[in-house]
Amino acid sequence: MKTDLAEARYLAQIDLDRLPRHIAVIMDGNGRWAKKRLLPRIAGHRAGIRAVRQVVEACARLGVAYLTLYAFSVENWKRPHTEIKLLMSLLREYLKKEIPELNKQNIRLGVIGRIHELPKPVLRDLEVALEKTRRNSGMRLTLALNYGGRSELIDAARKLAEQWKHNGNFAIDEDTFSEYLYTRGYPDPDLLIRTSGELRLSNFLLWQVAYAEIWVTDTLWPDFTQKNLFQAIIDFQKRERRYGGLGLG
Ligand code: FPP
């Protein structure tokens, strides 16, 4: 991917030693992007994939360790059947096409959500993509699919209760609880990006974003470029993170 002069200027302002380790993104505004152009909504989703490619590649090149993208929520099943079908086929297309690129960039794919409820063909393609990128040791790119923050907490509580029935001899604290989440083993996101100006969490990573810095832009997701990503990281690096303490003074 080419970096133009303006992008290079932004890039130069990033302190590579203080990158967010985990960036999570709520990709919003595909529909509005299409509407503005009098195009069908799916054209917005298709354009959204271009933005996905840009951000994945830029994060991997910078050295971000974890990137988690909200691709399909548990609530998205309420959309018209045709849109869901097209979203699923776009996802399958992405998974198939992208494996060589992910391997070239040493990116390992991950997935979170109630995955078993996805249509069988999607599941199959996902399994192939997960398997084919399993040995990559670079960035972990995680797609949140059929994901809901509350469902995740419920699923974690159920698994924990099950475990407790077998052997209740363990402490239930924040660290133990995190082990039952889909994101087991992941660091919490340091930076949460949301596009298209909405100031909502939309049921995304409710537990994990407890201390994340939130960065919202009016840019619609299909228009989001690596320049926007660099801006978000630069702003993140200017903020003082105190985790409820008083900071270093
Ligand atoms: C929100 O836009 C976006 C989604 C519900 C899906 C995100 C999907 C993609 C970017 C494409 C597929 C992704 C991958 C990883 C293959 P919206 O439709 O809610 O937009 P609106 O709020 O303007 O209507």
PDB file of C-alpha atoms and ligand atoms in Angstrom:
ATOM      1  CA  MET A   1       0.000   0.000   0.000  1.00  0.00           C
ATOM      2  CA  LYS A   2       1.310   3.444  -0.906  1.00  0.00           C
ATOM      3  CA  THR A   3       1.652   6.117   1.748  1.00  0.00           C
ATOM      4  CA  ASP A   4       1.177   9.633   0.349  1.00  0.00           C
ATOM      5  CA  LEU A   5       2.833  12.767   1.670  1.00  0.00           C
ATOM      6  CA  ALA A   6       0.006  13.774   4.030  1.00  0.00           C
ATOM      7  CA  GLU A   7      -0.128  10.248   5.411  1.00  0.00           C
ATOM      8  CA  ALA A   8       3.637  10.183   5.834  1.00  0.00           C
ATOM      9  CA  ARG A   9       3.392  13.401   7.880  1.00  0.00           C
ATOM     10  CA  TYR A  10       0.888  11.785  10.207  1.00  0.00           C
ATOM     11  CA  LEU A  11       2.926   8.607  10.389  1.00  0.00           C
ATOM     12  CA  ALA A  12       5.993  10.574  11.468  1.00  0.00           C
ATOM     13  CA  GLN A  13       4.084  11.826  14.531  1.00  0.00           C
ATOM     14  CA  ILE A  14       3.417   8.329  15.853  1.00  0.00           C
ATOM     15  CA  ASP A  15       5.631   7.057  18.649  1.00  0.00           C
ATOM     16  CA  LEU A  16       6.093   3.415  17.664  1.00  0.00           C
ATOM     17  CA  ASP A  17       7.162   2.521  21.204  1.00  0.00           C
ATOM     18  CA  ARG A  18       3.802   3.594  22.601  1.00  0.00           C
ATOM     19  CA  LEU A  19       1.384   2.036  20.134  1.00  0.00           C
ATOM     20  CA  PRO A  20      -1.973   0.819  21.407  1.00  0.00           C
ATOM     21  CA  ARG A  21      -1.478  -2.912  21.777  1.00  0.00           C
ATOM     22  CA  HIS A  22      -5.078  -3.666  20.916  1.00  0.00           C
ATOM     23  CA  ILE A  23      -7.304  -1.529  18.672  1.00  0.00           C
ATOM     24  CA  ALA A  24     -11.018  -2.329  18.396  1.00  0.00           C
ATOM     25  CA  VAL A  25     -13.189  -0.793  15.683  1.00  0.00           C
ATOM     26  CA  ILE A  26     -16.930  -0.278  15.328  1.00  0.00           C
ATOM     27  CA  MET A  27     -17.198   0.064  11.553  1.00  0.00           C
ATOM     28  CA  ASP A  28     -20.328   2.141  11.060  1.00  0.00           C
ATOM     29  CA  GLY A  29     -21.850   4.129   8.213  1.00  0.00           C
ATOM     30  CA  ASN A  30     -21.756   1.774   5.233  1.00  0.00           C
ATOM     31  CA  GLY A  31     -25.470   2.256   4.620  1.00  0.00           C
ATOM     32  CA  ARG A  32     -25.277   6.069   4.826  1.00  0.00           C
ATOM     33  CA  TRP A  33     -22.280   6.084   2.490  1.00  0.00           C
ATOM     34  CA  ALA A  34     -24.307   4.168  -0.099  1.00  0.00           C
ATOM     35  CA  LYS A  35     -27.437   6.286   0.400  1.00  0.00           C
ATOM     36  CA  LYS A  36     -25.477   9.492  -0.230  1.00  0.00           C
ATOM     37  CA  ARG A  37     -24.502   8.037  -3.596  1.00  0.00           C
ATOM     38  CA  LEU A  38     -27.969   6.658  -4.382  1.00  0.00           C
ATOM     39  CA  LEU A  39     -26.488   3.164  -4.320  1.00  0.00           C
ATOM     40  CA  PRO A  40     -27.889   0.019  -2.654  1.00  0.00           C
ATOM     41  CA  ARG A  41     -26.714  -0.557   0.941  1.00  0.00           C
ATOM     42  CA  ILE A  42     -24.636  -3.525  -0.101  1.00  0.00           C
ATOM     43  CA  ALA A  43     -22.460  -1.200  -2.220  1.00  0.00           C
ATOM     44  CA  GLY A  44     -21.598   0.508   1.064  1.00  0.00           C
ATOM     45  CA  HIS A  45     -20.596  -2.808   2.637  1.00  0.00           C
ATOM     46  CA  ARG A  46     -18.499  -3.638  -0.392  1.00  0.00           C
ATOM     47  CA  ALA A  47     -16.742  -0.278  -0.138  1.00  0.00           C
ATOM     48  CA  GLY A  48     -16.363  -1.021   3.585  1.00  0.00           C
ATOM     49  CA  ILE A  49     -14.169  -3.985   2.725  1.00  0.00           C
ATOM     50  CA  ARG A  50     -11.712  -1.652   1.010  1.00  0.00           C
ATOM     51  CA  ALA A  51     -11.435   0.259   4.286  1.00  0.00           C
ATOM     52  CA  VAL A  52     -10.986  -3.028   6.172  1.00  0.00           C
ATOM     53  CA  ARG A  53      -8.030  -3.886   3.914  1.00  0.00           C
ATOM     54  CA  GLN A  54      -6.421  -0.477   4.428  1.00  0.00           C
ATOM     55  CA  VAL A  55      -6.748  -0.558   8.203  1.00  0.00           C
ATOM     56  CA  VAL A  56      -5.612  -4.172   8.544  1.00  0.00           C
ATOM     57  CA  GLU A  57      -2.541  -3.539   6.467  1.00  0.00           C
ATOM     58  CA  ALA A  58      -1.670  -0.259   8.162  1.00  0.00           C
ATOM     59  CA  CYS A  59      -2.045  -1.755  11.662  1.00  0.00           C
ATOM     60  CA  ALA A  60       0.067  -4.768  10.767  1.00  0.00           C
ATOM     61  CA  ARG A  61       2.788  -2.573   9.245  1.00  0.00           C
ATOM     62  CA  LEU A  62       2.866  -0.301  12.288  1.00  0.00           C
ATOM     63  CA  GLY A  63       3.194  -3.245  14.659  1.00  0.00           C
ATOM     64  CA  VAL A  64      -0.193  -3.194  16.386  1.00  0.00           C
ATOM     65  CA  ALA A  65      -0.533  -6.598  18.078  1.00  0.00           C
ATOM     66  CA  TYR A  66      -4.342  -7.011  18.085  1.00  0.00           C
ATOM     67  CA  LEU A  67      -7.006  -5.545  15.818  1.00  0.00           C
ATOM     68  CA  THR A  68     -10.639  -6.465  16.461  1.00  0.00           C
ATOM     69  CA  LEU A  69     -13.342  -5.487  13.968  1.00  0.00           C
ATOM     70  CA  TYR A  70     -17.092  -5.496  14.664  1.00  0.00           C
ATOM     71  CA  ALA A  71     -18.297  -7.106  11.433  1.00  0.00           C
ATOM     72  CA  PHE A  72     -21.720  -8.538  12.358  1.00  0.00           C
ATOM     73  CA  SER A  73     -23.628  -8.134  15.606  1.00  0.00           C
ATOM     74  CA  VAL A  74     -26.269 -10.382  17.141  1.00  0.00           C
ATOM     75  CA  GLU A  75     -28.683  -7.531  16.423  1.00  0.00           C
ATOM     76  CA  ASN A  76     -27.813  -7.463  12.702  1.00  0.00           C
ATOM     77  CA  TRP A  77     -30.089 -10.492  12.080  1.00  0.00           C
ATOM     78  CA  LYS A  78     -32.976  -7.999  12.288  1.00  0.00           C
ATOM     79  CA  ARG A  79     -31.926  -6.536   8.915  1.00  0.00           C
ATOM     80  CA  PRO A  80     -33.732  -7.540   5.708  1.00  0.00           C
ATOM     81  CA  HIS A  81     -32.956 -11.087   4.646  1.00  0.00           C
ATOM     82  CA  THR A  82     -31.382  -9.938   1.359  1.00  0.00           C
ATOM     83  CA  GLU A  83     -28.912  -7.652   3.149  1.00  0.00           C
ATOM     84  CA  ILE A  84     -27.923 -10.430   5.566  1.00  0.00           C
ATOM     85  CA  LYS A  85     -27.421 -12.856   2.684  1.00  0.00           C
ATOM     86  CA  LEU A  86     -25.257 -10.378   0.823  1.00  0.00           C
ATOM     87  CA  LEU A  87     -23.248  -9.533   3.943  1.00  0.00           C
ATOM     88  CA  MET A  88     -22.573 -13.233   4.464  1.00  0.00           C
ATOM     89  CA  SER A  89     -21.451 -13.697   0.886  1.00  0.00           C
ATOM     90  CA  LEU A  90     -19.195 -10.633   1.135  1.00  0.00           C
ATOM     91  CA  LEU A  91     -17.680 -12.129   4.245  1.00  0.00           C
ATOM     92  CA  ARG A  92     -17.072 -15.449   2.481  1.00  0.00           C
ATOM     93  CA  GLU A  93     -15.532 -13.630  -0.466  1.00  0.00           C
ATOM     94  CA  TYR A  94     -13.272 -11.682   1.896  1.00  0.00           C
ATOM     95  CA  LEU A  95     -12.177 -14.821   3.746  1.00  0.00           C
ATOM     96  CA  LYS A  96     -11.345 -16.660   0.535  1.00  0.00           C
ATOM     97  CA  LYS A  97      -9.555 -13.799  -1.196  1.00  0.00           C
ATOM     98  CA  GLU A  98      -7.690 -12.519   1.796  1.00  0.00           C
ATOM     99  CA  ILE A  99      -5.859 -15.627   3.034  1.00  0.00           C
ATOM    100  CA  PRO A 100      -2.759 -15.148   0.809  1.00  0.00           C
ATOM    101  CA  GLU A 101      -2.586 -11.475   1.795  1.00  0.00           C
ATOM    102  CA  LEU A 102      -2.927 -12.273   5.504  1.00  0.00           C
ATOM    103  CA  ASN A 103      -0.195 -14.877   5.193  1.00  0.00           C
ATOM    104  CA  LYS A 104       2.066 -12.444   3.348  1.00  0.00           C
ATOM    105  CA  GLN A 105       1.627  -9.983   6.221  1.00  0.00           C
ATOM    106  CA  ASN A 106       2.048 -12.704   8.871  1.00  0.00           C
ATOM    107  CA  ILE A 107      -1.439 -11.976  10.253  1.00  0.00           C
ATOM    108  CA  ARG A 108      -3.301 -14.598  12.242  1.00  0.00           C
ATOM    109  CA  LEU A 109      -7.070 -14.554  11.966  1.00  0.00           C
ATOM    110  CA  GLY A 110      -9.302 -14.921  15.008  1.00  0.00           C
ATOM    111  CA  VAL A 111     -13.029 -14.827  15.499  1.00  0.00           C
ATOM    112  CA  ILE A 112     -15.326 -13.993  18.406  1.00  0.00           C
ATOM    113  CA  GLY A 113     -19.077 -14.331  18.798  1.00  0.00           C
ATOM    114  CA  ARG A 114     -21.710 -17.071  18.726  1.00  0.00           C
ATOM    115  CA  ILE A 115     -19.936 -18.552  15.747  1.00  0.00           C
ATOM    116  CA  HIS A 116     -21.756 -21.902  15.746  1.00  0.00           C
ATOM    117  CA  GLU A 117     -24.989 -20.062  14.804  1.00  0.00           C
ATOM    118  CA  LEU A 118     -23.545 -18.734  11.528  1.00  0.00           C
ATOM    119  CA  PRO A 119     -24.663 -20.361   8.256  1.00  0.00           C
ATOM    120  CA  LYS A 120     -22.740 -23.592   7.556  1.00  0.00           C
ATOM    121  CA  PRO A 121     -20.911 -22.366   4.408  1.00  0.00           C
ATOM    122  CA  VAL A 122     -19.645 -19.312   6.306  1.00  0.00           C
ATOM    123  CA  LEU A 123     -18.499 -21.553   9.154  1.00  0.00           C
ATOM    124  CA  ARG A 124     -16.605 -23.761   6.724  1.00  0.00           C
ATOM    125  CA  ASP A 125     -14.803 -20.817   5.106  1.00  0.00           C
ATOM    126  CA  LEU A 126     -14.008 -19.408   8.522  1.00  0.00           C
ATOM    127  CA  GLU A 127     -12.499 -22.682   9.665  1.00  0.00           C
ATOM    128  CA  VAL A 128     -10.314 -22.826   6.560  1.00  0.00           C
ATOM    129  CA  ALA A 129      -9.124 -19.234   7.033  1.00  0.00           C
ATOM    130  CA  LEU A 130      -8.408 -19.805  10.728  1.00  0.00           C
ATOM    131  CA  GLU A 131      -6.470 -22.973   9.960  1.00  0.00           C
ATOM    132  CA  LYS A 132      -4.487 -21.466   7.085  1.00  0.00           C
ATOM    133  CA  THR A 133      -3.347 -18.463   9.123  1.00  0.00           C
ATOM    134  CA  ARG A 134      -2.879 -20.338  12.404  1.00  0.00           C
ATOM    135  CA  ARG A 135       0.895 -20.385  12.264  1.00  0.00           C
ATOM    136  CA  ASN A 136       1.315 -16.663  11.630  1.00  0.00           C
ATOM    137  CA  SER A 137       3.022 -14.917  14.505  1.00  0.00           C
ATOM    138  CA  GLY A 138       2.291 -11.269  13.664  1.00  0.00           C
ATOM    139  CA  MET A 139      -0.861  -9.276  14.284  1.00  0.00           C
ATOM    140  CA  ARG A 140      -3.983 -11.041  15.503  1.00  0.00           C
ATOM    141  CA  LEU A 141      -6.908  -9.862  13.364  1.00  0.00           C
ATOM    142  CA  THR A 142     -10.168 -10.787  15.038  1.00  0.00           C
ATOM    143  CA  LEU A 143     -13.560 -10.540  13.387  1.00  0.00           C
ATOM    144  CA  ALA A 144     -16.520 -10.168  15.732  1.00  0.00           C
ATOM    145  CA  LEU A 145     -19.283 -12.158  14.015  1.00  0.00           C
ATOM    146  CA  ASN A 146     -22.726 -12.799  15.435  1.00  0.00           C
ATOM    147  CA  TYR A 147     -21.209 -10.968  18.361  1.00  0.00           C
ATOM    148  CA  GLY A 148     -22.937  -9.238  21.263  1.00  0.00           C
ATOM    149  CA  GLY A 149     -21.280  -8.006  24.437  1.00  0.00           C
ATOM    150  CA  ARG A 150     -24.176  -9.138  26.624  1.00  0.00           C
ATOM    151  CA  SER A 151     -24.335 -12.562  24.954  1.00  0.00           C
ATOM    152  CA  GLU A 152     -20.612 -12.897  25.586  1.00  0.00           C
ATOM    153  CA  LEU A 153     -21.081 -12.125  29.288  1.00  0.00           C
ATOM    154  CA  ILE A 154     -23.970 -14.594  29.511  1.00  0.00           C
ATOM    155  CA  ASP A 155     -21.932 -17.276  27.723  1.00  0.00           C
ATOM    156  CA  ALA A 156     -19.024 -16.636  30.102  1.00  0.00           C
ATOM    157  CA  ALA A 157     -21.287 -16.849  33.164  1.00  0.00           C
ATOM    158  CA  ARG A 158     -22.771 -20.127  31.883  1.00  0.00           C
ATOM    159  CA  LYS A 159     -19.343 -21.685  31.286  1.00  0.00           C
ATOM    160  CA  LEU A 160     -18.144 -20.492  34.652  1.00  0.00           C
ATOM    161  CA  ALA A 161     -21.200 -21.930  36.412  1.00  0.00           C
ATOM    162  CA  GLU A 162     -20.632 -25.235  34.606  1.00  0.00           C
ATOM    163  CA  GLN A 163     -17.014 -25.293  35.737  1.00  0.00           C
ATOM    164  CA  TRP A 164     -18.050 -24.350  39.251  1.00  0.00           C
ATOM    165  CA  LYS A 165     -20.400 -27.345  39.370  1.00  0.00           C
ATOM    166  CA  HIS A 166     -17.466 -29.660  38.596  1.00  0.00           C
ATOM    167  CA  ASN A 167     -14.993 -28.003  40.884  1.00  0.00           C
ATOM    168  CA  GLY A 168     -16.067 -24.929  42.811  1.00  0.00           C
ATOM    169  CA  ASN A 169     -12.724 -24.610  44.439  1.00  0.00           C
ATOM    170  CA  PHE A 170     -11.504 -21.453  42.716  1.00  0.00           C
ATOM    171  CA  ALA A 171     -11.746 -17.733  43.251  1.00  0.00           C
ATOM    172  CA  ILE A 172     -13.988 -15.745  40.931  1.00  0.00           C
ATOM    173  CA  ASP A 173     -12.225 -12.473  40.287  1.00  0.00           C
ATOM    174  CA  GLU A 174     -11.674 -10.272  37.227  1.00  0.00           C
ATOM    175  CA  ASP A 175      -8.780 -12.358  35.939  1.00  0.00           C
ATOM    176  CA  THR A 176     -10.702 -15.624  36.278  1.00  0.00           C
ATOM    177  CA  PHE A 177     -13.791 -14.142  34.648  1.00  0.00           C
ATOM    178  CA  SER A 178     -11.777 -12.827  31.670  1.00  0.00           C
ATOM    179  CA  GLU A 179     -10.656 -16.377  31.001  1.00  0.00           C
ATOM    180  CA  TYR A 180     -14.253 -17.317  30.165  1.00  0.00           C
ATOM    181  CA  LEU A 181     -14.751 -14.549  27.615  1.00  0.00           C
ATOM    182  CA  TYR A 182     -14.351 -15.102  23.862  1.00  0.00           C
ATOM    183  CA  THR A 183     -11.271 -12.869  24.057  1.00  0.00           C
ATOM    184  CA  ARG A 184      -9.491 -15.181  26.468  1.00  0.00           C
ATOM    185  CA  GLY A 185      -5.757 -14.447  26.312  1.00  0.00           C
ATOM    186  CA  TYR A 186      -6.192 -11.106  24.505  1.00  0.00           C
ATOM    187  CA  PRO A 187      -5.147  -7.867  26.183  1.00  0.00           C
ATOM    188  CA  ASP A 188      -8.073  -5.442  26.607  1.00  0.00           C
ATOM    189  CA  PRO A 189      -8.405  -2.839  23.824  1.00  0.00           C
ATOM    190  CA  ASP A 190      -6.464   0.349  24.549  1.00  0.00           C
ATOM    191  CA  LEU A 191      -8.204   2.254  21.784  1.00  0.00           C
ATOM    192  CA  LEU A 192     -11.773   1.936  20.537  1.00  0.00           C
ATOM    193  CA  ILE A 193     -12.487   3.630  17.209  1.00  0.00           C
ATOM    194  CA  ARG A 194     -16.006   4.317  16.007  1.00  0.00           C
ATOM    195  CA  THR A 195     -16.875   5.811  12.646  1.00  0.00           C
ATOM    196  CA  SER A 196     -19.877   7.825  11.407  1.00  0.00           C
ATOM    197  CA  GLY A 197     -20.195   9.996  14.484  1.00  0.00           C
ATOM    198  CA  GLU A 198     -22.415   7.855  16.724  1.00  0.00           C
ATOM    199  CA  LEU A 199     -21.566   8.033  20.435  1.00  0.00           C
ATOM    200  CA  ARG A 200     -22.577   4.499  21.379  1.00  0.00           C
ATOM    201  CA  LEU A 201     -20.888   1.229  22.294  1.00  0.00           C
ATOM    202  CA  SER A 202     -23.567  -0.791  20.492  1.00  0.00           C
ATOM    203  CA  ASN A 203     -23.024  -3.851  22.674  1.00  0.00           C
ATOM    204  CA  PHE A 204     -19.365  -4.207  21.606  1.00  0.00           C
ATOM    205  CA  LEU A 205     -16.761  -5.665  23.981  1.00  0.00           C
ATOM    206  CA  LEU A 206     -18.630  -4.340  27.028  1.00  0.00           C
ATOM    207  CA  TRP A 207     -16.284  -5.920  29.576  1.00  0.00           C
ATOM    208  CA  GLN A 208     -13.074  -5.370  27.645  1.00  0.00           C
ATOM    209  CA  VAL A 209     -13.406  -1.629  26.897  1.00  0.00           C
ATOM    210  CA  ALA A 210     -13.666  -0.675  30.573  1.00  0.00           C
ATOM    211  CA  TYR A 211     -10.507   1.462  30.337  1.00  0.00           C
ATOM    212  CA  ALA A 212     -10.219   1.931  26.577  1.00  0.00           C
ATOM    213  CA  GLU A 213      -9.771   5.392  25.108  1.00  0.00           C
ATOM    214  CA  ILE A 214     -12.671   6.092  22.775  1.00  0.00           C
ATOM    215  CA  TRP A 215     -12.085   7.929  19.488  1.00  0.00           C
ATOM    216  CA  VAL A 216     -15.048   8.852  17.311  1.00  0.00           C
ATOM    217  CA  THR A 217     -14.920  10.332  13.831  1.00  0.00           C
ATOM    218  CA  ASP A 218     -17.708  11.608  11.581  1.00  0.00           C
ATOM    219  CA  THR A 219     -16.051   9.837   8.641  1.00  0.00           C
ATOM    220  CA  LEU A 220     -18.233   7.012   7.322  1.00  0.00           C
ATOM    221  CA  TRP A 221     -16.520   3.625   7.411  1.00  0.00           C
ATOM    222  CA  PRO A 222     -16.038   3.226   3.615  1.00  0.00           C
ATOM    223  CA  ASP A 223     -14.198   6.583   3.602  1.00  0.00           C
ATOM    224  CA  PHE A 224     -11.935   5.631   6.512  1.00  0.00           C
ATOM    225  CA  THR A 225      -8.296   5.541   5.422  1.00  0.00           C
ATOM    226  CA  GLN A 226      -4.938   4.890   7.017  1.00  0.00           C
ATOM    227  CA  LYS A 227      -4.680   8.653   7.570  1.00  0.00           C
ATOM    228  CA  ASN A 228      -7.728   8.477   9.879  1.00  0.00           C
ATOM    229  CA  LEU A 229      -6.147   5.549  11.667  1.00  0.00           C
ATOM    230  CA  PHE A 230      -2.910   7.480  12.182  1.00  0.00           C
ATOM    231  CA  GLN A 231      -4.918  10.443  13.515  1.00  0.00           C
ATOM    232  CA  ALA A 232      -6.650   8.182  16.026  1.00  0.00           C
ATOM    233  CA  ILE A 233      -3.336   6.774  17.229  1.00  0.00           C
ATOM    234  CA  ILE A 234      -1.747  10.229  17.488  1.00  0.00           C
ATOM    235  CA  ASP A 235      -4.693  11.478  19.582  1.00  0.00           C
ATOM    236  CA  PHE A 236      -4.527   8.339  21.700  1.00  0.00           C
ATOM    237  CA  GLN A 237      -0.861   8.979  22.418  1.00  0.00           C
ATOM    238  CA  LYS A 238      -1.654  12.519  23.582  1.00  0.00           C
ATOM    239  CA  ARG A 239      -4.114  11.308  26.194  1.00  0.00           C
ATOM    240  CA  GLU A 240      -3.136  10.531  29.746  1.00  0.00           C
ATOM    241  CA  ARG A 241      -4.477   7.185  30.871  1.00  0.00           C
ATOM    242  CA  ARG A 242      -5.081   7.057  34.610  1.00  0.00           C
ATOM    243  CA  TYR A 243      -7.189   3.915  35.126  1.00  0.00           C
ATOM    244  CA  GLY A 244      -9.021   5.681  37.962  1.00  0.00           C
ATOM    245  CA  GLY A 245      -5.786   6.710  39.716  1.00  0.00           C
ATOM    246  CA  LEU A 246      -4.234  10.169  39.877  1.00  0.00           C
ATOM    247  CA  GLY A 247      -1.612   9.688  37.170  1.00  0.00           C
ATOM    248  CA  LEU A 248       2.040  10.550  37.595  1.00  0.00           C
ATOM    249  CA  GLY A 249       1.486  14.269  38.274  1.00  0.00           C
TER     250      GLY A 249
HETATM  251  C1  FPP B   1     -22.285  -0.856   9.728  1.00  0.00           C
HETATM  252  O1  FPP B   1     -22.787  -0.073   8.697  1.00  0.00           O
HETATM  253  C2  FPP B   1     -21.550  -1.973   9.244  1.00  0.00           C
HETATM  254  C3  FPP B   1     -21.926  -3.289   9.332  1.00  0.00           C
HETATM  255  C4  FPP B   1     -23.165  -3.741   9.965  1.00  0.00           C
HETATM  256  C5  FPP B   1     -21.147  -4.365   8.804  1.00  0.00           C
HETATM  257  C6  FPP B   1     -19.688  -4.125   8.672  1.00  0.00           C
HETATM  258  C7  FPP B   1     -19.268  -4.895   7.504  1.00  0.00           C
HETATM  259  C8  FPP B   1     -18.297  -4.570   6.633  1.00  0.00           C
HETATM  260  C9  FPP B   1     -17.398  -3.404   6.765  1.00  0.00           C
HETATM  261  C10 FPP B   1     -18.093  -5.414   5.442  1.00  0.00           C
HETATM  262  C11 FPP B   1     -17.759  -6.829   5.749  1.00  0.00           C
HETATM  263  C12 FPP B   1     -16.637  -6.959   6.695  1.00  0.00           C
HETATM  264  C13 FPP B   1     -15.676  -7.903   6.623  1.00  0.00           C
HETATM  265  C14 FPP B   1     -14.657  -7.980   7.680  1.00  0.00           C
HETATM  266  C15 FPP B   1     -15.612  -8.843   5.523  1.00  0.00           C
HETATM  267  P1  FPP B   1     -24.357   0.145   8.629  1.00  0.00           P
HETATM  268  O2  FPP B   1     -24.887  -0.760   7.581  1.00  0.00           O
HETATM  269  O3  FPP B   1     -24.951  -0.015   9.986  1.00  0.00           O
HETATM  270  O4  FPP B   1     -24.404   1.646   8.177  1.00  0.00           O
HETATM  271  P2  FPP B   1     -25.550   2.706   8.491  1.00  0.00           P
HETATM  272  O5  FPP B   1     -25.601   2.872   9.978  1.00  0.00           O
HETATM  273  O6  FPP B   1     -25.071   3.927   7.780  1.00  0.00           O
HETATM  274  O7  FPP B   1     -26.828   2.163   7.921  1.00  0.00           O
END
